[in-house]
mmCIF file of C-alpha atoms in Angstrom:
data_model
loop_
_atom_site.group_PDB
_atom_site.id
_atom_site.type_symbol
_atom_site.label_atom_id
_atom_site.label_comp_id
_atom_site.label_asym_id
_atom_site.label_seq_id
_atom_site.Cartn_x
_atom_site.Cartn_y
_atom_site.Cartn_z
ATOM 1 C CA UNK A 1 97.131 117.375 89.419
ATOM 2 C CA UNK A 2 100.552 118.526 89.066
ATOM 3 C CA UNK A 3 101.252 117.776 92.517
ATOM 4 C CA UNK A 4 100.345 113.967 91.729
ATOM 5 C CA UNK A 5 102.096 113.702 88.761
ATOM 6 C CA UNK A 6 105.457 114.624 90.410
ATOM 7 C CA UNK A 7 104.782 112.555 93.190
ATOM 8 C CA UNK A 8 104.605 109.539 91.010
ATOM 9 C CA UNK A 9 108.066 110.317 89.699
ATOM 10 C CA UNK A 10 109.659 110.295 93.018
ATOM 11 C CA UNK A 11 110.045 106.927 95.178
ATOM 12 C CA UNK A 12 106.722 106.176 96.857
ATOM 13 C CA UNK A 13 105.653 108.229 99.779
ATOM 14 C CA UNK A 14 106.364 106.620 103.264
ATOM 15 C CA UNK A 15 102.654 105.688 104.035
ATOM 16 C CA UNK A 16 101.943 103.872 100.750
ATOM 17 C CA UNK A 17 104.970 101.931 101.175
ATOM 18 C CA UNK A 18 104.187 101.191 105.142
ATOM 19 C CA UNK A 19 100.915 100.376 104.072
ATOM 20 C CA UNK A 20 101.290 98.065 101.436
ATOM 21 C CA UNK A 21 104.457 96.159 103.187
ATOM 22 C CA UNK A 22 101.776 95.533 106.163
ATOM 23 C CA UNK A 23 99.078 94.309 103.632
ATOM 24 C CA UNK A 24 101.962 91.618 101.902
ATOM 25 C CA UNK A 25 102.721 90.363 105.306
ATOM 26 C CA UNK A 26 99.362 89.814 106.205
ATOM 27 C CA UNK A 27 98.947 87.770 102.970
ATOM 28 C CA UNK A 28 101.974 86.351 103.271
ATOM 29 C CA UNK A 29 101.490 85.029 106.644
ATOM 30 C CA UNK A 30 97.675 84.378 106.000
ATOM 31 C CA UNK A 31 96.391 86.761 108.265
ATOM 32 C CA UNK A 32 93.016 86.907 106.931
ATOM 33 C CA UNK A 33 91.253 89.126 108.561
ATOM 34 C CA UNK A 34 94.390 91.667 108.716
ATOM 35 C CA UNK A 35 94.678 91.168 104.863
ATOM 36 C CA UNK A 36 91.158 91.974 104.471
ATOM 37 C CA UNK A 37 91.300 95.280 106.409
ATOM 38 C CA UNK A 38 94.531 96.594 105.156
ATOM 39 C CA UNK A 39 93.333 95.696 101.565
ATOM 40 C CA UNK A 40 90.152 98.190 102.573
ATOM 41 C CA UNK A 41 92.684 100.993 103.629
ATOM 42 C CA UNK A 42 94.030 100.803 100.531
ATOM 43 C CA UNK A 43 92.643 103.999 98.631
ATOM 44 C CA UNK A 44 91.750 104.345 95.019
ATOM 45 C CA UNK A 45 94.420 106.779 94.386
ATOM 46 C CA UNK A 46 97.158 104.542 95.566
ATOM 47 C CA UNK A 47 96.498 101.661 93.234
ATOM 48 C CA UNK A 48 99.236 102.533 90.435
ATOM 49 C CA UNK A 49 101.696 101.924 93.215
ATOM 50 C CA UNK A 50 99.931 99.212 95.151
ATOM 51 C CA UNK A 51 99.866 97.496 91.247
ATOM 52 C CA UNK A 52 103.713 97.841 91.023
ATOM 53 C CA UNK A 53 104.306 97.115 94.571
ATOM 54 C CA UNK A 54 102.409 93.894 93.906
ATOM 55 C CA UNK A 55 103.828 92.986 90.176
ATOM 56 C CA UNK A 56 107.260 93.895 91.741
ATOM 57 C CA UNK A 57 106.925 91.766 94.650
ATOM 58 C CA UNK A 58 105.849 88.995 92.360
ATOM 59 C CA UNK A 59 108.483 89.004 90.008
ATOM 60 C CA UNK A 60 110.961 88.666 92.934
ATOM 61 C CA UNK A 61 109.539 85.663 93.953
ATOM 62 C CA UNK A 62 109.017 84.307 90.447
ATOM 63 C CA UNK A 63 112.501 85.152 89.494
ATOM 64 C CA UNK A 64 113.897 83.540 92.805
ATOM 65 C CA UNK A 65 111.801 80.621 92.882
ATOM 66 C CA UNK A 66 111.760 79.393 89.110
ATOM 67 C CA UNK A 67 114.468 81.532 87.843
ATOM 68 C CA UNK A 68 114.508 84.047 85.204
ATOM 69 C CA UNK A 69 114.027 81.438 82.223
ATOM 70 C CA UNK A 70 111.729 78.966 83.800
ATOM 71 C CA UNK A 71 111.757 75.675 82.869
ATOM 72 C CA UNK A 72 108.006 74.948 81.503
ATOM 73 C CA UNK A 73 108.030 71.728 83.311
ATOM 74 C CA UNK A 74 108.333 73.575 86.315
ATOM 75 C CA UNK A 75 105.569 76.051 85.653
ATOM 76 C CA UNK A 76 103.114 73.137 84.479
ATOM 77 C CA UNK A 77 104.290 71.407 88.154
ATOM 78 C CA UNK A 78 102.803 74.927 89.818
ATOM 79 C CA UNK A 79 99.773 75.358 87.750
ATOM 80 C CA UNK A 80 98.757 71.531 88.313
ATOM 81 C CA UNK A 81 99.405 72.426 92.079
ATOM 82 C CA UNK A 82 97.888 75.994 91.880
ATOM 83 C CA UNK A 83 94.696 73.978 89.769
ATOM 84 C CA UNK A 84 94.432 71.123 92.423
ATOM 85 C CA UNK A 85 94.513 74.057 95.209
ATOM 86 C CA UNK A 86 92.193 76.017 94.106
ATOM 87 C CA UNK A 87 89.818 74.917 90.970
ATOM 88 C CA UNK A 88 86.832 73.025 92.865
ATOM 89 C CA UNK A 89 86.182 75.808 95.617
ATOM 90 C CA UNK A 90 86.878 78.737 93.700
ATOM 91 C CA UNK A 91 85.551 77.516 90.346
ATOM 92 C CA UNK A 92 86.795 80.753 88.565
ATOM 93 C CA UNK A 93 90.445 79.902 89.322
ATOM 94 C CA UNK A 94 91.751 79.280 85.667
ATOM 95 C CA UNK A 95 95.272 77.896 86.771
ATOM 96 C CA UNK A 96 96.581 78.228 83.100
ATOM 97 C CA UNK A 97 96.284 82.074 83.569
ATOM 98 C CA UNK A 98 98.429 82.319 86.950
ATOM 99 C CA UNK A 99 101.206 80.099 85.118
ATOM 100 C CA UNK A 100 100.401 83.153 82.568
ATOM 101 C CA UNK A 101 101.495 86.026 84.931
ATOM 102 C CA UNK A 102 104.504 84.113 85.547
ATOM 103 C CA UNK A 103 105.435 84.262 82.302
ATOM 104 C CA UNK A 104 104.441 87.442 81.529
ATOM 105 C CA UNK A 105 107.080 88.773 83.633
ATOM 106 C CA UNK A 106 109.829 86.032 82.392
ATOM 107 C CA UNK A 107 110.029 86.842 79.016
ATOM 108 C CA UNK A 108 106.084 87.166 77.507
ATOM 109 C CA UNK A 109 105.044 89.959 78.686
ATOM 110 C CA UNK A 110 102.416 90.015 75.631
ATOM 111 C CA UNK A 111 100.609 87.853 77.991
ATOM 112 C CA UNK A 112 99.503 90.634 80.118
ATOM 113 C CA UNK A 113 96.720 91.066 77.027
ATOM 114 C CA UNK A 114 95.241 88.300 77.501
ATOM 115 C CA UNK A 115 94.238 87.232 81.187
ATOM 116 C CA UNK A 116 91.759 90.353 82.017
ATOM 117 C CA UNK A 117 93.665 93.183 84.231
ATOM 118 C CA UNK A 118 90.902 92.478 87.259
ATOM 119 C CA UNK A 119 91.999 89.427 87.876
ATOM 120 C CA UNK A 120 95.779 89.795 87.417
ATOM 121 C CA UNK A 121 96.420 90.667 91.196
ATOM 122 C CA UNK A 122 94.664 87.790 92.376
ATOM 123 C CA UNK A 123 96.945 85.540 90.240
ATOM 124 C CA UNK A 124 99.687 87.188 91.150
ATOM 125 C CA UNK A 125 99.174 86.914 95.046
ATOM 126 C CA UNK A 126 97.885 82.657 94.364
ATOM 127 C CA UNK A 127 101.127 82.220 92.851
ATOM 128 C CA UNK A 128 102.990 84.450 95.358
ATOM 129 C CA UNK A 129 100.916 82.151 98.075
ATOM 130 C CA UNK A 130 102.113 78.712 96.467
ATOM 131 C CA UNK A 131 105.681 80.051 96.170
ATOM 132 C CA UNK A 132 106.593 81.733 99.076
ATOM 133 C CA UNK A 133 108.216 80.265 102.133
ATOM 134 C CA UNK A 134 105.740 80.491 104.977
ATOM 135 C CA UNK A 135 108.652 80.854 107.545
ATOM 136 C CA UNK A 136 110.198 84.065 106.448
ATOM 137 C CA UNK A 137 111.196 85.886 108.880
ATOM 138 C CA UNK A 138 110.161 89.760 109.120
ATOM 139 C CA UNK A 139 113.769 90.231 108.441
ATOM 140 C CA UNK A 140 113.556 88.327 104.889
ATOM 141 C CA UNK A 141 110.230 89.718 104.412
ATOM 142 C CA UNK A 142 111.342 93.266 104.735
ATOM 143 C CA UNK A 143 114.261 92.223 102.533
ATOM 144 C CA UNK A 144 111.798 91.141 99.463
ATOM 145 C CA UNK A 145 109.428 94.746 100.195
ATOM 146 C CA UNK A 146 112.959 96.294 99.879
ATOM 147 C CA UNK A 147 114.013 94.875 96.394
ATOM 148 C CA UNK A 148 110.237 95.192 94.900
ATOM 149 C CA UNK A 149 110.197 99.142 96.136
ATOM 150 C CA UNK A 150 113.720 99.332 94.151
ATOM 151 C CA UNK A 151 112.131 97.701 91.246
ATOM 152 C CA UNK A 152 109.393 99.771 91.250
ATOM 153 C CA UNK A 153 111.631 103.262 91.388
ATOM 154 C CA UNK A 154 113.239 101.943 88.316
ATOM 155 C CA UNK A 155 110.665 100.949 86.634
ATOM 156 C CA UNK A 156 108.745 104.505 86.672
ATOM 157 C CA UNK A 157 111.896 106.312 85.792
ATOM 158 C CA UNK A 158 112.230 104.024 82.877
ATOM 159 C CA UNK A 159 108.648 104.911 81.809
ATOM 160 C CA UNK A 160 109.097 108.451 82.105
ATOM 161 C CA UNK A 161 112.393 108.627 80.227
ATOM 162 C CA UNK A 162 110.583 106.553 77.307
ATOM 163 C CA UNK A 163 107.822 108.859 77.044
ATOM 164 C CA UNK A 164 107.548 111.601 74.499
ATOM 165 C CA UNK A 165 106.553 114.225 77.322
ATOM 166 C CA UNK A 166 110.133 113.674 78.765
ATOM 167 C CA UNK A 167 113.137 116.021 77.684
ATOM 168 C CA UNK A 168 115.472 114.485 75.541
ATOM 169 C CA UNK A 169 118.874 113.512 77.726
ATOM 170 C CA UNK A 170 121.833 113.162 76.374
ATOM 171 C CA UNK A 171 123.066 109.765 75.689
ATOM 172 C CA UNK A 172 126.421 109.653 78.155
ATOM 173 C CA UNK A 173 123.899 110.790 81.011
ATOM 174 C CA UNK A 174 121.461 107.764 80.059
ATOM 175 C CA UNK A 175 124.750 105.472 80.455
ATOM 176 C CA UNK A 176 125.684 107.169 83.379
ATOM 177 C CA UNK A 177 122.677 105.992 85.047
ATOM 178 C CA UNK A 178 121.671 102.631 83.571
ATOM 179 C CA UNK A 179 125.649 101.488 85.260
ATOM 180 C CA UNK A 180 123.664 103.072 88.650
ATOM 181 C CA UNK A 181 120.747 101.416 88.765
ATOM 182 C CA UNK A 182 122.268 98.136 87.658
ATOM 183 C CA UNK A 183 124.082 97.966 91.266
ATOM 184 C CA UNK A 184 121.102 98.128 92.623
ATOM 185 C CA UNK A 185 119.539 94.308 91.138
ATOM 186 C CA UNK A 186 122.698 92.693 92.155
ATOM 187 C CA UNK A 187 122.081 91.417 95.289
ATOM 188 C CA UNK A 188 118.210 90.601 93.928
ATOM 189 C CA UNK A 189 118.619 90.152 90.532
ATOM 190 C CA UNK A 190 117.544 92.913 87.629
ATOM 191 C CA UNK A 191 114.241 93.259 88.054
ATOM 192 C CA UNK A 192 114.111 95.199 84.825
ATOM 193 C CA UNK A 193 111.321 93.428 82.860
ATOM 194 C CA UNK A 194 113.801 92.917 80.401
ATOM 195 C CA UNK A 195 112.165 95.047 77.855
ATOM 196 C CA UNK A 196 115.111 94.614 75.189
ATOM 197 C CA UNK A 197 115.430 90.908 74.811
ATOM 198 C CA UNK A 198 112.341 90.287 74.729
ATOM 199 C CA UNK A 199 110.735 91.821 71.588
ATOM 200 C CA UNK A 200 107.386 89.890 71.690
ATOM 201 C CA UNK A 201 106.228 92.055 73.953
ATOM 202 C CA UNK A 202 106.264 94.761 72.128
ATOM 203 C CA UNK A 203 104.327 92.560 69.136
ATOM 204 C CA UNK A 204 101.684 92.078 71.228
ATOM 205 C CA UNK A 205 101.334 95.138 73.066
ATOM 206 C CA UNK A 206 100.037 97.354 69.998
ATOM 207 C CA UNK A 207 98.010 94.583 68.119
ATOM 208 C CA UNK B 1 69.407 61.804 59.585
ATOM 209 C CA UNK B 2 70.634 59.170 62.372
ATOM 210 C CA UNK B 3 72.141 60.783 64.979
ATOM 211 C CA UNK B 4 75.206 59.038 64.353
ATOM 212 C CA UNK B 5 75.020 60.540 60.323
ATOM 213 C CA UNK B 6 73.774 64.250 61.944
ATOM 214 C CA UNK B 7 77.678 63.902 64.029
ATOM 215 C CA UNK B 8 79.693 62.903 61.303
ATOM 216 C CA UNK B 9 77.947 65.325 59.066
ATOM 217 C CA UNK B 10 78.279 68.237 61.115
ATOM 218 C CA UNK B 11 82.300 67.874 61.769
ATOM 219 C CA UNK B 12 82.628 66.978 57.882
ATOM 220 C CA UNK B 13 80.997 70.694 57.469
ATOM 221 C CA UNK B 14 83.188 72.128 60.632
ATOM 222 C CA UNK B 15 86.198 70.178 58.583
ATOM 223 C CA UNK B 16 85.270 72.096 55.333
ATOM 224 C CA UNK B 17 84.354 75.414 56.837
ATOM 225 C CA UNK B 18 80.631 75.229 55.736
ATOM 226 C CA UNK B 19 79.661 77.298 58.871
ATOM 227 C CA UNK B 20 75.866 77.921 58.178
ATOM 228 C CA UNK B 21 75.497 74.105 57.248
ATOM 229 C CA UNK B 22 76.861 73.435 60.417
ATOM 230 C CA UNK B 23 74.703 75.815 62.300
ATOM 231 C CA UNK B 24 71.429 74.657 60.891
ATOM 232 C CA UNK B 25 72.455 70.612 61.391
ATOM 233 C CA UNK B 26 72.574 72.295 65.409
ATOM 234 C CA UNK B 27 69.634 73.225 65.342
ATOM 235 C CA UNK B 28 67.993 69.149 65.017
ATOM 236 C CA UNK B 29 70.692 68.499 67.804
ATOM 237 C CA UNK B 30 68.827 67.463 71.141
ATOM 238 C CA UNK B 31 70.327 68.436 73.935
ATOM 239 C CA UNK B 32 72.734 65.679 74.386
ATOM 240 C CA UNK B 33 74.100 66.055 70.744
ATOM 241 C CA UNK B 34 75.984 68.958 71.928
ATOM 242 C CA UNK B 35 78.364 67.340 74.296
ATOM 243 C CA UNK B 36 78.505 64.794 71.616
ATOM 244 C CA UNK B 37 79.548 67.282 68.730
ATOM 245 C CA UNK B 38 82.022 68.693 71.374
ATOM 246 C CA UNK B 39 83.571 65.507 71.533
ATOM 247 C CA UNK B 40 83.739 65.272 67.805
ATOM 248 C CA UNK B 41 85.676 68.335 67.706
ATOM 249 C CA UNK B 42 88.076 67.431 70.468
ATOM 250 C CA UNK B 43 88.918 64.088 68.647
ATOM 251 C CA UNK B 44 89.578 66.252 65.377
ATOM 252 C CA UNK B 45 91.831 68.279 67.175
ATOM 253 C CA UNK B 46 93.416 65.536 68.457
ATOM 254 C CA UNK B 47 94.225 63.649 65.299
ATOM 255 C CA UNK B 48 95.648 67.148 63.427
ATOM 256 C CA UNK B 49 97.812 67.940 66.429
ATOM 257 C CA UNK B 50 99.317 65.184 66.162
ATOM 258 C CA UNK B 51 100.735 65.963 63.001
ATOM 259 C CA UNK B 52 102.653 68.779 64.949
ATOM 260 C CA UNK B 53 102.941 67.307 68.093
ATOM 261 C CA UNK B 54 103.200 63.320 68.054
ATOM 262 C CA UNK B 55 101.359 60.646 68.477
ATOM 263 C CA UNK B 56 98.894 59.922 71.181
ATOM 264 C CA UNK B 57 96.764 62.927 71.656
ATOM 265 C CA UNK B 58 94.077 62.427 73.962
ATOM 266 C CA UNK B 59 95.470 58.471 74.640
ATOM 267 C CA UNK B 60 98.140 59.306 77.456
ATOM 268 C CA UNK B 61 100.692 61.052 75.392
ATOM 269 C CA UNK B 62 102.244 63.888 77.589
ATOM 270 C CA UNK B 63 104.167 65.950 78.232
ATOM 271 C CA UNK B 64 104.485 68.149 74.861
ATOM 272 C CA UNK B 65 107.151 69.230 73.504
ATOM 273 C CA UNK B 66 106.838 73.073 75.018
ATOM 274 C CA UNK B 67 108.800 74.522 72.492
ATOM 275 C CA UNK B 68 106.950 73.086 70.058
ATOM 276 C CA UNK B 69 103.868 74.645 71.961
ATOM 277 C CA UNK B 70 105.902 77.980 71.892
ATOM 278 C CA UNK B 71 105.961 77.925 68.274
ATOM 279 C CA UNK B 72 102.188 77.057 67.685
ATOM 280 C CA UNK B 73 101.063 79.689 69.853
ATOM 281 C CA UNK B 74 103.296 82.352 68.035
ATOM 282 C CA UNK B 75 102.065 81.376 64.809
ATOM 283 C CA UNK B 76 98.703 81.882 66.358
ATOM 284 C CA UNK B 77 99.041 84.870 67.741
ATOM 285 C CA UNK B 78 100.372 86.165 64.784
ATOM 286 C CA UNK B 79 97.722 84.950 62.624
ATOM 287 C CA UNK B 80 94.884 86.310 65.027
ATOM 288 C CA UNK B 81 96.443 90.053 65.173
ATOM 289 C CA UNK B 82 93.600 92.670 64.960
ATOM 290 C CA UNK B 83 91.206 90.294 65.061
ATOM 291 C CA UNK B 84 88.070 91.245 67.032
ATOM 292 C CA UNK B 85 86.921 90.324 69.795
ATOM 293 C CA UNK B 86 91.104 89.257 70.142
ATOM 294 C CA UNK B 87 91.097 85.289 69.994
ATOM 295 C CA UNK B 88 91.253 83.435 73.488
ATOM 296 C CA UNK B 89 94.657 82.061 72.711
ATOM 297 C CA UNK B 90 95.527 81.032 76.554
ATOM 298 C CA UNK B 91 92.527 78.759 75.979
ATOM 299 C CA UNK B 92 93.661 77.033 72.956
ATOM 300 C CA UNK B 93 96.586 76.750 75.130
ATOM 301 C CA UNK B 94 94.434 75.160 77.395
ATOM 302 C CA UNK B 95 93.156 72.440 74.958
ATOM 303 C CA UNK B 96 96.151 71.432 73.333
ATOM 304 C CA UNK B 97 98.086 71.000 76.452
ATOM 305 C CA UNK B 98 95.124 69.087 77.685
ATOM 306 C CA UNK B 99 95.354 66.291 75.139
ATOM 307 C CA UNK B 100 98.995 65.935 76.422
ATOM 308 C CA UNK B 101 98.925 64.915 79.497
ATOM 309 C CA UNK B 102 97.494 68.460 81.640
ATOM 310 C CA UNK B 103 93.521 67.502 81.140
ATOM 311 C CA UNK B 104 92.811 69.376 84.087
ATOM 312 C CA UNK B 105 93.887 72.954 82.331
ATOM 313 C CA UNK B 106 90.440 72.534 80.647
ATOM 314 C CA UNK B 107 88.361 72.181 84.035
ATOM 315 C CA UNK B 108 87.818 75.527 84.800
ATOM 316 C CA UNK B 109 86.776 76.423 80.789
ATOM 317 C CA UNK B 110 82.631 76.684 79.920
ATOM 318 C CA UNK B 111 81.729 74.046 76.787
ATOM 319 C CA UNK B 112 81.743 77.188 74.746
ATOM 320 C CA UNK B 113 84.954 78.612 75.172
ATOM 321 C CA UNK B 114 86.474 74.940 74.836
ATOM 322 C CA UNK B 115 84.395 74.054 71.409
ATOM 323 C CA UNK B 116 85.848 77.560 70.269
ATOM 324 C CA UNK B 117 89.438 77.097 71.197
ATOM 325 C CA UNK B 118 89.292 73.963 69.468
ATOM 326 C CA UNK B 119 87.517 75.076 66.382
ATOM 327 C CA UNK B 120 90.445 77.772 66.403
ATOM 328 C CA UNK B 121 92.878 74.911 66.890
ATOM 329 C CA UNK B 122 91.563 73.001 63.952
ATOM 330 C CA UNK B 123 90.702 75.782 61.559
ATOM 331 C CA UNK B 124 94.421 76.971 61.757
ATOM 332 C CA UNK B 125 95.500 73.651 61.424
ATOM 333 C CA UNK B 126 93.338 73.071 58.559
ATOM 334 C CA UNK B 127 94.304 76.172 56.473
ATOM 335 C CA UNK B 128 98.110 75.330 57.519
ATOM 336 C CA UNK B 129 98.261 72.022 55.742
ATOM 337 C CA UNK B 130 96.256 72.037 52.773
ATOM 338 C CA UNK B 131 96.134 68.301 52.141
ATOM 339 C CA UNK B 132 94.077 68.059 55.505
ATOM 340 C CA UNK B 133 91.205 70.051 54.391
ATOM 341 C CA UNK B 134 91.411 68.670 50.857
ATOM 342 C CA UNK B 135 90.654 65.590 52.650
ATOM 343 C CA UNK B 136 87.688 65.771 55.168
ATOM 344 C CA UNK B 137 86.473 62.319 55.381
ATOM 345 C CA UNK B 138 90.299 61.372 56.137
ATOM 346 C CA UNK B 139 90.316 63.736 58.828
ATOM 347 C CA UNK B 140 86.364 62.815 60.029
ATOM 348 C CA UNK B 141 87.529 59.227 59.905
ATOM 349 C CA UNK B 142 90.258 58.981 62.088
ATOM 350 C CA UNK B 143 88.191 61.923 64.455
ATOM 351 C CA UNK B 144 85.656 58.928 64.956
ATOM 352 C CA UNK B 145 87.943 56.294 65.588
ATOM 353 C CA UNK B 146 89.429 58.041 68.345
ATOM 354 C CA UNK B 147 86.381 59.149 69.629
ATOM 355 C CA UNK B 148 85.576 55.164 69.579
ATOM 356 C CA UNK B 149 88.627 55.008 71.376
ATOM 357 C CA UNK B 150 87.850 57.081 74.390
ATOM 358 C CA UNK B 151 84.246 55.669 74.500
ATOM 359 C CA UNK B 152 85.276 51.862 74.708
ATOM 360 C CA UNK B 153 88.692 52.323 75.952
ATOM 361 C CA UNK B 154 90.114 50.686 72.769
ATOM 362 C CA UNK B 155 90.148 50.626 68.970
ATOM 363 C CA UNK B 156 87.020 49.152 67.380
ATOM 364 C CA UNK B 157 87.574 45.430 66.055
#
């Protein structure tokens, strides 16, 4: 157990990462059958990471596609698309929820309550579909796996330093290392989940 | 009770919150009164959003006014806290957008989680501005003309 627990404060392990980059790129590039079979390798003790990998990876492409503050005319354009795609055959598909995951990672991240947790992923990767540009090249794939993995790092390190369980640093150190990590979102944009600004998040979160 | 009186009874008693006289008018309903009643609702929703979101709800009015929208939904989420089961708020989402101009956001919803995201629409609505509920057969009025509206395709003469 305590083995685990320090693995999940360090960056990923190799394999996950391998594995989960080659599971993306058969989505991305609609490789069914690959998608299906990598998705299968994918064990149950891997799925924290695989669900960062794959909120990371989405906020990416939400952020670089509709921009950090979408415009809501833009998001109803992509649910009405996202709807139209996939409503009749898939008569589950509740459009307004994928628009919701968007969201949820632009600013209302209260959201996350409300569209149930199984179904998140599959939102995320309809949304990824509809946005992504089917002529990447592995290059520019490998390029998006990169900035999500970064996102991820941060993002655990963030949790653990807000958690009681975590030693109390000094404030010049926390400083030190929020001027770090910010370097790191430049080229990508800070894929931070923007936990201050956004306060409703917190509202909803405890309700 | 005429089927038309059992409708405009029953939203009169959803209007003024008399819950158990509107569950026992259900049960005479047949089973087409219940899209019917549905309807009823939807057209009541429509005529008190438009207090709060312009005219034309449910007649081709669209887009909304988003932050508008944004505002409505806080309010809602604010007045739902700690309820339980937690209110469906994406789906009264769903239904207001829906009667402005993005119909097809209530496709994918079963006639029972619609009928309750618009009851929730309407009840807030209701207890928000006092002179609505003070005034039922205002509000069941206008409810029936639209629903007129939608049926014919025009205002009755």
């Amino acid at each position: 157990m305590t083995n685990e627990a320090d693995m999940e404060s360090d960056m990923a392990p190799a394999e996950n990462s391998a594995l989960f980059r080659a599971h993306a790129t058969a989505r991305l590039t609609g490789d069914t059958v690959e998608t299906e079979r990598l998705a299968a390798a994918i064990g149950d003790e891997q799925c924290m990471h695989h669900l960062l990998f794959t909120l990371t990876l989405f906020s990416q492409f939400v952020f670089e596609e509709l921009g950090y503050e979408p415009d809501p005319a833009d998001l109803a354009a992509l649910t009405k698309r996202l709807h139209d795609k996939h409503y009749p055959p898939e008569n589950q598909f509740e459009a307004l929820r994928a628009e919701a995951m968007a969201r949820a990672v632009t600013g209302e991240s209260g959201l996350l309550n409300e569209i149930p947790h199984t179904e998140q992923a599959a939102y995320m990767w309809a949304v990824i579909d509809e946005l992504a540009d089917k002529t990447m090249t592995e290059a520019e794939l490998a390029e998006r796996f990169q900035l999500a993995e970064e996102a991820r790092a941060e993002m655990l390190s963030e949790a653990f330093e807000s958690t009681a369980l975590s030693p109390r640093r000094p404030k010049a150190a926390q400083a030190d290392e929020a001027a770090e990590s910010s370097g790191v979102g430049e080229t990508g944009g800070p894929v931070q989940y923007a936990p201050e600004q956004h306060a409703p998040a917190q509202e909803g979160a405890d309700a | 009770m005429t089927p038309d009186a059992l409708h405009r009874t029953h939203l009169t008693a959803l209007v003024t919150g008399e819950v158990e006289t509107a569950s026992k008018l259900r049960q005479q309903f047949q089973a087409r009164d219940h899209g019917i009643a549905a309807e009823h609702l939807r057209a009541a929703v429509a005529v008190v959003l438009e207090y709060r979101f312009g005219p034309g709800a449910g007649l081709g009015a669209g887009p909304i006014d988003y932050e508008r929208l944004g505002a409505f939904m806080t309010e809602l989420r604010q007045a739902g806290r700690g309820a339980v089961p937690p209110p469906d708020h994406l789906a009264v989402e769903a239904v207001t957008r829906a009667l402005y101009g993005e119909p097809h956001l209530t496709e994918p919803l079963s006639e029972q989680r619609r009928n309750q995201a618009h009851y929730a629409a309407l009840a807030y609505e209701l207890r928000r501005h006092e002179w609505l509920s003070a005034n039922p057969e205002h509000l069941v009025h206008y409810a029936r003309k639209r629903m007129t509206t939608w049926i014919l395709g025009r205002p009755e003469e």
